[in-house]
Amino acid sequence: MRKKLFTYLVSLVLMQCAFGQSVLPVSTSGNKLYGNNAKAGNYADFRGFKMYYEIYGTGKPLLFIHGNGGSISDFKNQIPYFAKNYKVILADSRAQGKSVDTSDSLSYEMMADDFNALLDKIGVDSCYVIGWSDGGINGLLLATRHPEKVKKLAITGANLWPDTTALEPELFQWMVAANDSLGKVPQIPAVKAQKKLLNLMVYNPQITPADLKMVKCPALVIGGDHDVILRKHTMIIADAVPQSYLWILPDSGHSTLVVYKEMFNQVVGDFFKKPYRKLKGMAQLD
C-alpha cells in the first residue's frame, strides 16, 4: 500500500510539472525570499482560513494569482520587474502554499471571492490582475463576480471547463484516472490535500462563453502554441471577452511567463499602460 501511495504522489508531482506550477523553485532576489518573506508577508484572517500574502513596491495595485498547487514563488521572474512601477500584491490561494485550509470543499468561485476579500482587507478598490493557469480562471471569475475590482486582466493558460475539448486529451484522461486512484488509498492529510486540488481541476471550472460577456475590463488572453490548454479553447476565451487581445506564444507550453519571461513582462506591462481600442474588428494597442 505504501508503494502504491508513493506512486500516486509522484504521479501528482509529474502532473504539476506538466502544468508548470508548483515545481518552480522558490528563489531569492537580494535578501528577498518570495513566498517566505517575513518583512513583506502577512496573513488575512477571513472566510474560514488564513490567507498568506506579500506586497512589494509602490504605485498602482497589481494582483498576481498563481496556478493549481502553486504559490507566490511562481512569480519570481515577474515580481522585481513589476515592483518598480506597481504595488505588487501576491497571495497563496486557499489550500495552497502557506494558506492552509483543512475544509473539504474548494471551488474557483470560492477562491475568486477570497481575492476580493483580500483586496478589501488591504484597502484596494481596484487593481490590475495577472493570472496563471488556475490563477487565470480565478482572474476571470474575479472580473465577472466583482467587476469593479479589475482594471485590466492578463491571463495565461486558463480554461473555462475541464474536458478533452479544452485540455490536452491524454493529460485530461490521466488526471481523471489519477483522481480516481487517489480515492482508493488511505486518506491521510497529504493525500486528502492533493485530491482536493486534483478534484478541483477534474470537475471545474464550469464557465460558459456567455458568462465572459460580464467581463467589463480589457483582457489580454495568452497561451503557448503547445500549451496543455488547447489553442482553440484559448481562442474561445478571447472571442468571448468583449474587450480582448489574443497572444499565442510560439514554442511554448503552459509556462509562458517562464519561457518568455522578459517578453511576457514587457508586453503585459505595455498592455496595462496603453488604452484599449478596436480598429476594423481587430484589437490594437495604441
PDB file of C-alpha atoms in Angstrom:
ATOM      1  CA  MET A   1       0.000   0.000   0.000  1.00  0.00           C
ATOM      2  CA  ARG A   2       2.849   2.411   0.833  1.00  0.00           C
ATOM      3  CA  LYS A   3       4.405   1.748  -2.561  1.00  0.00           C
ATOM      4  CA  LYS A   4       1.122   2.490  -4.309  1.00  0.00           C
ATOM      5  CA  LEU A   5       0.661   5.660  -2.292  1.00  0.00           C
ATOM      6  CA  PHE A   6       4.166   6.822  -3.173  1.00  0.00           C
ATOM      7  CA  THR A   7       3.479   6.125  -6.855  1.00  0.00           C
ATOM      8  CA  TYR A   8       0.289   8.198  -6.782  1.00  0.00           C
ATOM      9  CA  LEU A   9       2.020  11.141  -5.096  1.00  0.00           C
ATOM     10  CA  VAL A  10       4.913  11.023  -7.580  1.00  0.00           C
ATOM     11  CA  SER A  11       2.368  10.996 -10.392  1.00  0.00           C
ATOM     12  CA  LEU A  12       0.765  14.139  -8.993  1.00  0.00           C
ATOM     13  CA  VAL A  13       4.135  15.874  -8.968  1.00  0.00           C
ATOM     14  CA  LEU A  14       4.626  14.894 -12.615  1.00  0.00           C
ATOM     15  CA  MET A  15       1.184  16.293 -13.422  1.00  0.00           C
ATOM     16  CA  GLN A  16       2.129  19.569 -11.770  1.00  0.00           C
ATOM     17  CA  CYS A  17       5.308  19.597 -13.870  1.00  0.00           C
ATOM     18  CA  ALA A  18       3.127  19.393 -16.983  1.00  0.00           C
ATOM     19  CA  PHE A  19       1.185  22.447 -15.815  1.00  0.00           C
ATOM     20  CA  GLY A  20       4.408  24.221 -14.876  1.00  0.00           C
ATOM     21  CA  GLN A  21       3.284  25.427 -11.475  1.00  0.00           C
ATOM     22  CA  SER A  22       4.309  24.156  -8.074  1.00  0.00           C
ATOM     23  CA  VAL A  23       7.627  22.682  -9.221  1.00  0.00           C
ATOM     24  CA  LEU A  24       9.066  26.143  -9.812  1.00  0.00           C
ATOM     25  CA  PRO A  25      11.637  26.696  -7.047  1.00  0.00           C
ATOM     26  CA  VAL A  26      11.415  29.479  -4.517  1.00  0.00           C
ATOM     27  CA  SER A  27      14.141  31.920  -5.470  1.00  0.00           C
ATOM     28  CA  THR A  28      15.807  34.928  -3.974  1.00  0.00           C
ATOM     29  CA  SER A  29      16.288  38.446  -5.258  1.00  0.00           C
ATOM     30  CA  GLY A  30      18.790  40.186  -2.991  1.00  0.00           C
ATOM     31  CA  ASN A  31      17.640  39.381   0.524  1.00  0.00           C
ATOM     32  CA  LYS A  32      14.071  38.637  -0.506  1.00  0.00           C
ATOM     33  CA  LEU A  33      12.716  35.111  -0.394  1.00  0.00           C
ATOM     34  CA  TYR A  34       9.498  35.303  -2.380  1.00  0.00           C
ATOM     35  CA  GLY A  35       6.743  33.306  -0.722  1.00  0.00           C
ATOM     36  CA  ASN A  36       8.522  33.228   2.640  1.00  0.00           C
ATOM     37  CA  ASN A  37       9.477  36.832   3.352  1.00  0.00           C
ATOM     38  CA  ALA A  38       8.809  37.856   6.945  1.00  0.00           C
ATOM     39  CA  LYS A  39       9.219  41.556   6.138  1.00  0.00           C
ATOM     40  CA  ALA A  40       6.779  41.579   3.201  1.00  0.00           C
ATOM     41  CA  GLY A  41       4.418  38.816   4.335  1.00  0.00           C
ATOM     42  CA  ASN A  42       1.253  38.826   6.398  1.00  0.00           C
ATOM     43  CA  TYR A  43      -1.923  36.844   6.984  1.00  0.00           C
ATOM     44  CA  ALA A  44      -5.511  37.906   6.348  1.00  0.00           C
ATOM     45  CA  ASP A  45      -7.814  36.004   8.680  1.00  0.00           C
ATOM     46  CA  PHE A  46     -11.201  35.765   6.987  1.00  0.00           C
ATOM     47  CA  ARG A  47     -13.688  33.461   5.264  1.00  0.00           C
ATOM     48  CA  GLY A  48     -12.734  30.494   7.440  1.00  0.00           C
ATOM     49  CA  PHE A  49      -8.973  30.382   6.816  1.00  0.00           C
ATOM     50  CA  LYS A  50      -5.808  32.477   6.978  1.00  0.00           C
ATOM     51  CA  MET A  51      -4.627  33.743   3.591  1.00  0.00           C
ATOM     52  CA  TYR A  52      -0.899  34.390   3.315  1.00  0.00           C
ATOM     53  CA  TYR A  53       0.095  37.366   1.183  1.00  0.00           C
ATOM     54  CA  GLU A  54       3.102  39.551   0.369  1.00  0.00           C
ATOM     55  CA  ILE A  55       3.344  43.091  -1.015  1.00  0.00           C
ATOM     56  CA  TYR A  56       6.245  44.651  -2.925  1.00  0.00           C
ATOM     57  CA  GLY A  57       6.801  48.060  -4.488  1.00  0.00           C
ATOM     58  CA  THR A  58       4.612  51.132  -4.723  1.00  0.00           C
ATOM     59  CA  GLY A  59       2.246  52.556  -7.304  1.00  0.00           C
ATOM     60  CA  LYS A  60      -0.993  51.323  -8.803  1.00  0.00           C
ATOM     61  CA  PRO A  61      -2.077  47.959  -7.333  1.00  0.00           C
ATOM     62  CA  LEU A  62      -1.297  44.795  -9.328  1.00  0.00           C
ATOM     63  CA  LEU A  63      -2.567  41.413  -8.122  1.00  0.00           C
ATOM     64  CA  PHE A  64      -0.861  38.149  -9.131  1.00  0.00           C
ATOM     65  CA  ILE A  65      -2.760  34.836  -8.866  1.00  0.00           C
ATOM     66  CA  HIS A  66      -0.871  31.530  -9.152  1.00  0.00           C
ATOM     67  CA  GLY A  67      -1.989  28.169 -10.526  1.00  0.00           C
ATOM     68  CA  ASN A  68      -3.054  24.826  -9.025  1.00  0.00           C
ATOM     69  CA  GLY A  69      -0.624  23.603  -6.385  1.00  0.00           C
ATOM     70  CA  GLY A  70       1.483  26.723  -6.808  1.00  0.00           C
ATOM     71  CA  SER A  71       2.453  29.634  -4.597  1.00  0.00           C
ATOM     72  CA  ILE A  72       3.733  33.196  -4.559  1.00  0.00           C
ATOM     73  CA  SER A  73       7.207  31.981  -5.525  1.00  0.00           C
ATOM     74  CA  ASP A  74       5.970  31.013  -9.003  1.00  0.00           C
ATOM     75  CA  PHE A  75       6.173  34.700  -9.966  1.00  0.00           C
ATOM     76  CA  LYS A  76       9.859  35.111  -9.121  1.00  0.00           C
ATOM     77  CA  ASN A  77      10.502  36.281 -12.708  1.00  0.00           C
ATOM     78  CA  GLN A  78       7.794  38.938 -12.575  1.00  0.00           C
ATOM     79  CA  ILE A  79       7.991  40.465  -9.082  1.00  0.00           C
ATOM     80  CA  PRO A  80      11.221  42.510  -9.494  1.00  0.00           C
ATOM     81  CA  TYR A  81      10.089  43.848 -12.884  1.00  0.00           C
ATOM     82  CA  PHE A  82       6.598  44.978 -11.917  1.00  0.00           C
ATOM     83  CA  ALA A  83       7.501  46.142  -8.382  1.00  0.00           C
ATOM     84  CA  LYS A  84       9.433  49.017  -9.978  1.00  0.00           C
ATOM     85  CA  ASN A  85       6.170  50.660 -11.055  1.00  0.00           C
ATOM     86  CA  TYR A  86       3.353  48.891  -9.212  1.00  0.00           C
ATOM     87  CA  LYS A  87       2.239  47.904  -5.748  1.00  0.00           C
ATOM     88  CA  VAL A  88       2.571  44.169  -6.352  1.00  0.00           C
ATOM     89  CA  ILE A  89       0.158  42.032  -4.327  1.00  0.00           C
ATOM     90  CA  LEU A  90       0.664  38.260  -4.215  1.00  0.00           C
ATOM     91  CA  ALA A  91      -1.137  35.626  -2.177  1.00  0.00           C
ATOM     92  CA  ASP A  92      -1.112  31.874  -1.725  1.00  0.00           C
ATOM     93  CA  SER A  93      -4.564  30.716  -2.809  1.00  0.00           C
ATOM     94  CA  ARG A  94      -6.784  28.839  -0.366  1.00  0.00           C
ATOM     95  CA  ALA A  95      -5.415  25.348   0.484  1.00  0.00           C
ATOM     96  CA  GLN A  96      -2.118  26.090  -1.285  1.00  0.00           C
ATOM     97  CA  GLY A  97       1.282  27.391  -0.240  1.00  0.00           C
ATOM     98  CA  LYS A  98       1.099  28.863   3.256  1.00  0.00           C
ATOM     99  CA  SER A  99      -2.674  29.454   3.093  1.00  0.00           C
ATOM    100  CA  VAL A 100      -3.714  26.269   4.892  1.00  0.00           C
ATOM    101  CA  ASP A 101      -7.377  25.306   4.629  1.00  0.00           C
ATOM    102  CA  THR A 102      -8.484  21.960   6.040  1.00  0.00           C
ATOM    103  CA  SER A 103     -12.104  22.104   4.829  1.00  0.00           C
ATOM    104  CA  ASP A 104     -13.348  19.518   2.330  1.00  0.00           C
ATOM    105  CA  SER A 105     -14.752  21.944  -0.229  1.00  0.00           C
ATOM    106  CA  LEU A 106     -12.806  24.004  -2.747  1.00  0.00           C
ATOM    107  CA  SER A 107     -14.040  25.921  -5.771  1.00  0.00           C
ATOM    108  CA  TYR A 108     -12.760  28.582  -8.126  1.00  0.00           C
ATOM    109  CA  GLU A 109     -15.654  30.827  -7.152  1.00  0.00           C
ATOM    110  CA  MET A 110     -14.619  30.494  -3.516  1.00  0.00           C
ATOM    111  CA  MET A 111     -11.037  31.470  -4.361  1.00  0.00           C
ATOM    112  CA  ALA A 112     -12.117  34.430  -6.512  1.00  0.00           C
ATOM    113  CA  ASP A 113     -14.174  35.706  -3.581  1.00  0.00           C
ATOM    114  CA  ASP A 114     -11.126  35.208  -1.330  1.00  0.00           C
ATOM    115  CA  PHE A 115      -9.116  37.572  -3.528  1.00  0.00           C
ATOM    116  CA  ASN A 116     -11.939  40.083  -3.493  1.00  0.00           C
ATOM    117  CA  ALA A 117     -11.936  39.917   0.318  1.00  0.00           C
ATOM    118  CA  LEU A 118      -8.141  40.317   0.394  1.00  0.00           C
ATOM    119  CA  LEU A 119      -8.347  43.468  -1.723  1.00  0.00           C
ATOM    120  CA  ASP A 120     -10.996  44.836   0.639  1.00  0.00           C
ATOM    121  CA  LYS A 121      -8.830  43.901   3.634  1.00  0.00           C
ATOM    122  CA  ILE A 122      -5.828  45.886   2.379  1.00  0.00           C
ATOM    123  CA  GLY A 123      -7.917  48.795   1.116  1.00  0.00           C
ATOM    124  CA  VAL A 124      -7.642  48.263  -2.646  1.00  0.00           C
ATOM    125  CA  ASP A 125     -10.795  49.216  -4.538  1.00  0.00           C
ATOM    126  CA  SER A 126      -9.497  48.197  -7.999  1.00  0.00           C
ATOM    127  CA  CYS A 127      -6.323  46.762  -9.486  1.00  0.00           C
ATOM    128  CA  TYR A 128      -4.617  45.196 -12.463  1.00  0.00           C
ATOM    129  CA  VAL A 129      -4.570  41.388 -12.398  1.00  0.00           C
ATOM    130  CA  ILE A 130      -2.194  38.740 -13.793  1.00  0.00           C
ATOM    131  CA  GLY A 131      -3.353  35.117 -13.503  1.00  0.00           C
ATOM    132  CA  TRP A 132      -1.541  31.927 -14.475  1.00  0.00           C
ATOM    133  CA  SER A 133      -3.433  28.667 -15.142  1.00  0.00           C
ATOM    134  CA  ASP A 134      -5.926  28.277 -12.268  1.00  0.00           C
ATOM    135  CA  GLY A 135      -4.982  31.857 -11.459  1.00  0.00           C
ATOM    136  CA  GLY A 136      -6.299  32.845 -14.883  1.00  0.00           C
ATOM    137  CA  ILE A 137      -9.591  31.126 -14.071  1.00  0.00           C
ATOM    138  CA  ASN A 138      -9.703  32.971 -10.756  1.00  0.00           C
ATOM    139  CA  GLY A 139      -8.937  36.214 -12.577  1.00  0.00           C
ATOM    140  CA  LEU A 140     -11.838  35.705 -14.978  1.00  0.00           C
ATOM    141  CA  LEU A 141     -14.169  34.926 -12.088  1.00  0.00           C
ATOM    142  CA  LEU A 142     -12.948  37.931 -10.115  1.00  0.00           C
ATOM    143  CA  ALA A 143     -13.722  40.081 -13.160  1.00  0.00           C
ATOM    144  CA  THR A 144     -17.215  38.604 -13.557  1.00  0.00           C
ATOM    145  CA  ARG A 145     -18.214  38.357  -9.886  1.00  0.00           C
ATOM    146  CA  HIS A 146     -16.560  41.601  -8.775  1.00  0.00           C
ATOM    147  CA  PRO A 147     -16.100  43.638 -11.973  1.00  0.00           C
ATOM    148  CA  GLU A 148     -15.385  46.871 -10.115  1.00  0.00           C
ATOM    149  CA  LYS A 149     -12.205  45.314  -8.725  1.00  0.00           C
ATOM    150  CA  VAL A 150     -10.401  44.649 -12.042  1.00  0.00           C
ATOM    151  CA  LYS A 151      -8.999  47.478 -14.188  1.00  0.00           C
ATOM    152  CA  LYS A 152      -7.262  45.215 -16.695  1.00  0.00           C
ATOM    153  CA  LEU A 153      -6.723  41.471 -16.760  1.00  0.00           C
ATOM    154  CA  ALA A 154      -3.879  39.403 -18.229  1.00  0.00           C
ATOM    155  CA  ILE A 155      -4.309  35.622 -18.094  1.00  0.00           C
ATOM    156  CA  THR A 156      -2.228  32.763 -19.426  1.00  0.00           C
ATOM    157  CA  GLY A 157      -3.148  29.071 -19.630  1.00  0.00           C
ATOM    158  CA  ALA A 158      -6.737  29.386 -18.364  1.00  0.00           C
ATOM    159  CA  ASN A 159      -9.688  27.153 -19.263  1.00  0.00           C
ATOM    160  CA  LEU A 160     -13.456  27.506 -18.951  1.00  0.00           C
ATOM    161  CA  TRP A 161     -14.361  23.849 -18.468  1.00  0.00           C
ATOM    162  CA  PRO A 162     -12.496  20.553 -17.962  1.00  0.00           C
ATOM    163  CA  ASP A 163     -12.701  18.052 -20.803  1.00  0.00           C
ATOM    164  CA  THR A 164     -10.810  16.963 -23.925  1.00  0.00           C
ATOM    165  CA  THR A 165     -12.108  19.940 -25.923  1.00  0.00           C
ATOM    166  CA  ALA A 166     -10.310  22.290 -23.542  1.00  0.00           C
ATOM    167  CA  LEU A 167      -7.328  20.295 -22.224  1.00  0.00           C
ATOM    168  CA  GLU A 168      -4.805  18.108 -23.979  1.00  0.00           C
ATOM    169  CA  PRO A 169      -6.756  14.807 -24.158  1.00  0.00           C
ATOM    170  CA  GLU A 170      -4.110  12.420 -22.829  1.00  0.00           C
ATOM    171  CA  LEU A 171      -3.367  14.693 -19.887  1.00  0.00           C
ATOM    172  CA  PHE A 172      -7.033  15.127 -19.010  1.00  0.00           C
ATOM    173  CA  GLN A 173      -7.643  11.377 -19.156  1.00  0.00           C
ATOM    174  CA  TRP A 174      -4.624  10.824 -16.926  1.00  0.00           C
ATOM    175  CA  MET A 175      -5.942  13.417 -14.445  1.00  0.00           C
ATOM    176  CA  VAL A 176      -9.279  11.615 -14.235  1.00  0.00           C
ATOM    177  CA  ALA A 177      -7.553   8.265 -13.670  1.00  0.00           C
ATOM    178  CA  ALA A 178      -5.208   9.751 -11.042  1.00  0.00           C
ATOM    179  CA  ASN A 179      -8.142  11.341  -9.224  1.00  0.00           C
ATOM    180  CA  ASP A 180      -9.981   8.017  -9.163  1.00  0.00           C
ATOM    181  CA  SER A 181      -6.854   6.255  -7.905  1.00  0.00           C
ATOM    182  CA  LEU A 182      -6.349   8.709  -5.069  1.00  0.00           C
ATOM    183  CA  GLY A 183      -9.858   7.929  -3.864  1.00  0.00           C
ATOM    184  CA  LYS A 184      -8.832   4.318  -3.319  1.00  0.00           C
ATOM    185  CA  VAL A 185      -5.883   4.930  -0.987  1.00  0.00           C
ATOM    186  CA  PRO A 186      -5.981   5.856   2.727  1.00  0.00           C
ATOM    187  CA  GLN A 187      -6.962   9.493   3.044  1.00  0.00           C
ATOM    188  CA  ILE A 188      -4.041  10.697   5.119  1.00  0.00           C
ATOM    189  CA  PRO A 189      -3.695  14.518   5.225  1.00  0.00           C
ATOM    190  CA  ALA A 190      -1.180  14.705   2.343  1.00  0.00           C
ATOM    191  CA  VAL A 191      -3.375  12.581   0.061  1.00  0.00           C
ATOM    192  CA  LYS A 192      -6.527  14.439   1.072  1.00  0.00           C
ATOM    193  CA  ALA A 193      -4.912  17.787   0.264  1.00  0.00           C
ATOM    194  CA  GLN A 194      -3.666  16.620  -3.140  1.00  0.00           C
ATOM    195  CA  LYS A 195      -7.005  15.054  -4.001  1.00  0.00           C
ATOM    196  CA  LYS A 196      -8.824  18.294  -3.202  1.00  0.00           C
ATOM    197  CA  LEU A 197      -6.662  20.178  -5.708  1.00  0.00           C
ATOM    198  CA  LEU A 198      -6.818  17.486  -8.372  1.00  0.00           C
ATOM    199  CA  ASN A 199     -10.555  17.051  -7.928  1.00  0.00           C
ATOM    200  CA  LEU A 200     -10.918  20.798  -8.481  1.00  0.00           C
ATOM    201  CA  MET A 201      -9.297  20.563 -11.927  1.00  0.00           C
ATOM    202  CA  VAL A 202     -11.096  17.396 -12.993  1.00  0.00           C
ATOM    203  CA  TYR A 203     -14.604  18.762 -12.377  1.00  0.00           C
ATOM    204  CA  ASN A 204     -14.130  22.507 -12.601  1.00  0.00           C
ATOM    205  CA  PRO A 205     -14.425  25.251 -13.681  1.00  0.00           C
ATOM    206  CA  GLN A 206     -17.860  25.444 -15.259  1.00  0.00           C
ATOM    207  CA  ILE A 207     -17.793  28.778 -17.079  1.00  0.00           C
ATOM    208  CA  THR A 208     -19.613  29.466 -20.345  1.00  0.00           C
ATOM    209  CA  PRO A 209     -18.531  31.913 -23.055  1.00  0.00           C
ATOM    210  CA  ALA A 210     -21.735  33.816 -22.303  1.00  0.00           C
ATOM    211  CA  ASP A 211     -20.535  34.297 -18.724  1.00  0.00           C
ATOM    212  CA  LEU A 212     -17.467  36.137 -20.021  1.00  0.00           C
ATOM    213  CA  LYS A 213     -19.668  38.862 -21.515  1.00  0.00           C
ATOM    214  CA  MET A 214     -19.776  40.097 -17.908  1.00  0.00           C
ATOM    215  CA  VAL A 215     -16.053  40.929 -18.038  1.00  0.00           C
ATOM    216  CA  LYS A 216     -16.107  44.710 -18.328  1.00  0.00           C
ATOM    217  CA  CYS A 217     -12.360  45.337 -18.378  1.00  0.00           C
ATOM    218  CA  PRO A 218      -9.856  44.906 -21.228  1.00  0.00           C
ATOM    219  CA  ALA A 219      -8.212  41.481 -21.125  1.00  0.00           C
ATOM    220  CA  LEU A 220      -5.048  40.032 -22.633  1.00  0.00           C
ATOM    221  CA  VAL A 221      -5.612  36.299 -23.205  1.00  0.00           C
ATOM    222  CA  ILE A 222      -2.357  34.352 -23.527  1.00  0.00           C
ATOM    223  CA  GLY A 223      -1.409  30.768 -24.327  1.00  0.00           C
ATOM    224  CA  GLY A 224       1.505  28.704 -25.574  1.00  0.00           C
ATOM    225  CA  ASP A 225       1.267  27.138 -29.011  1.00  0.00           C
ATOM    226  CA  HIS A 226       1.626  23.689 -27.389  1.00  0.00           C
ATOM    227  CA  ASP A 227       0.026  24.535 -24.060  1.00  0.00           C
ATOM    228  CA  VAL A 228      -1.882  21.835 -22.179  1.00  0.00           C
ATOM    229  CA  ILE A 229      -4.808  24.195 -22.729  1.00  0.00           C
ATOM    230  CA  LEU A 230      -5.706  23.753 -26.381  1.00  0.00           C
ATOM    231  CA  ARG A 231      -5.195  26.784 -28.627  1.00  0.00           C
ATOM    232  CA  LYS A 232      -8.760  26.633 -29.908  1.00  0.00           C
ATOM    233  CA  HIS A 233     -10.002  26.837 -26.329  1.00  0.00           C
ATOM    234  CA  THR A 234      -7.829  29.854 -25.570  1.00  0.00           C
ATOM    235  CA  MET A 235      -9.297  31.456 -28.676  1.00  0.00           C
ATOM    236  CA  ILE A 236     -12.827  30.794 -27.365  1.00  0.00           C
ATOM    237  CA  ILE A 237     -11.951  32.766 -24.237  1.00  0.00           C
ATOM    238  CA  ALA A 238     -10.525  35.671 -26.235  1.00  0.00           C
ATOM    239  CA  ASP A 239     -13.547  35.729 -28.546  1.00  0.00           C
ATOM    240  CA  ALA A 240     -15.971  35.749 -25.604  1.00  0.00           C
ATOM    241  CA  VAL A 241     -14.435  38.631 -23.639  1.00  0.00           C
ATOM    242  CA  PRO A 242     -15.803  41.866 -25.145  1.00  0.00           C
ATOM    243  CA  GLN A 243     -12.546  43.862 -24.880  1.00  0.00           C
ATOM    244  CA  SER A 244      -9.811  41.329 -25.541  1.00  0.00           C
ATOM    245  CA  TYR A 245      -6.498  40.691 -27.205  1.00  0.00           C
ATOM    246  CA  LEU A 246      -5.193  37.212 -28.055  1.00  0.00           C
ATOM    247  CA  TRP A 247      -1.499  36.379 -27.774  1.00  0.00           C
ATOM    248  CA  ILE A 248      -0.282  32.873 -28.647  1.00  0.00           C
ATOM    249  CA  LEU A 249       3.420  32.403 -27.941  1.00  0.00           C
ATOM    250  CA  PRO A 250       5.399  30.116 -30.274  1.00  0.00           C
ATOM    251  CA  ASP A 251       7.417  27.173 -28.989  1.00  0.00           C
ATOM    252  CA  SER A 252       5.879  27.439 -25.526  1.00  0.00           C
ATOM    253  CA  GLY A 253       3.859  25.150 -23.324  1.00  0.00           C
ATOM    254  CA  HIS A 254       1.984  26.118 -20.168  1.00  0.00           C
ATOM    255  CA  SER A 255       4.825  28.166 -18.653  1.00  0.00           C
ATOM    256  CA  THR A 256       4.693  31.216 -20.935  1.00  0.00           C
ATOM    257  CA  LEU A 257       5.826  33.585 -18.190  1.00  0.00           C
ATOM    258  CA  VAL A 258       8.896  31.443 -17.567  1.00  0.00           C
ATOM    259  CA  VAL A 259       9.913  30.562 -21.134  1.00  0.00           C
ATOM    260  CA  TYR A 260       9.300  34.123 -22.352  1.00  0.00           C
ATOM    261  CA  LYS A 261       9.783  35.937 -19.057  1.00  0.00           C
ATOM    262  CA  GLU A 262      11.323  39.163 -20.440  1.00  0.00           C
ATOM    263  CA  MET A 263       8.872  39.427 -23.344  1.00  0.00           C
ATOM    264  CA  PHE A 264       5.942  38.477 -21.128  1.00  0.00           C
ATOM    265  CA  ASN A 265       6.772  41.210 -18.612  1.00  0.00           C
ATOM    266  CA  GLN A 266       7.249  43.857 -21.286  1.00  0.00           C
ATOM    267  CA  VAL A 267       4.123  43.043 -23.307  1.00  0.00           C
ATOM    268  CA  VAL A 268       1.871  42.729 -20.254  1.00  0.00           C
ATOM    269  CA  GLY A 269       3.360  45.921 -18.830  1.00  0.00           C
ATOM    270  CA  ASP A 270       2.620  47.750 -22.117  1.00  0.00           C
ATOM    271  CA  PHE A 271      -0.917  46.319 -22.106  1.00  0.00           C
ATOM    272  CA  PHE A 272      -1.550  47.788 -18.665  1.00  0.00           C
ATOM    273  CA  LYS A 273      -0.225  51.212 -19.690  1.00  0.00           C
ATOM    274  CA  LYS A 274      -1.876  51.664 -23.081  1.00  0.00           C
ATOM    275  CA  PRO A 275      -5.572  52.210 -23.858  1.00  0.00           C
ATOM    276  CA  TYR A 276      -7.658  49.519 -25.492  1.00  0.00           C
ATOM    277  CA  ARG A 277      -9.222  50.238 -28.872  1.00  0.00           C
ATOM    278  CA  LYS A 278     -10.669  48.278 -31.742  1.00  0.00           C
ATOM    279  CA  LEU A 279      -9.927  49.105 -35.336  1.00  0.00           C
ATOM    280  CA  LYS A 280     -11.676  47.315 -38.186  1.00  0.00           C
ATOM    281  CA  GLY A 281     -12.633  44.417 -35.954  1.00  0.00           C
ATOM    282  CA  MET A 282      -9.130  43.983 -34.536  1.00  0.00           C
ATOM    283  CA  ALA A 283      -7.994  44.835 -31.033  1.00  0.00           C
ATOM    284  CA  GLN A 284      -4.897  47.013 -31.060  1.00  0.00           C
ATOM    285  CA  LEU A 285      -2.555  48.676 -28.626  1.00  0.00           C
ATOM    286  CA  ASP A 286      -2.121  52.410 -29.313  1.00  0.00           C
TER     287      ASP A 286
END
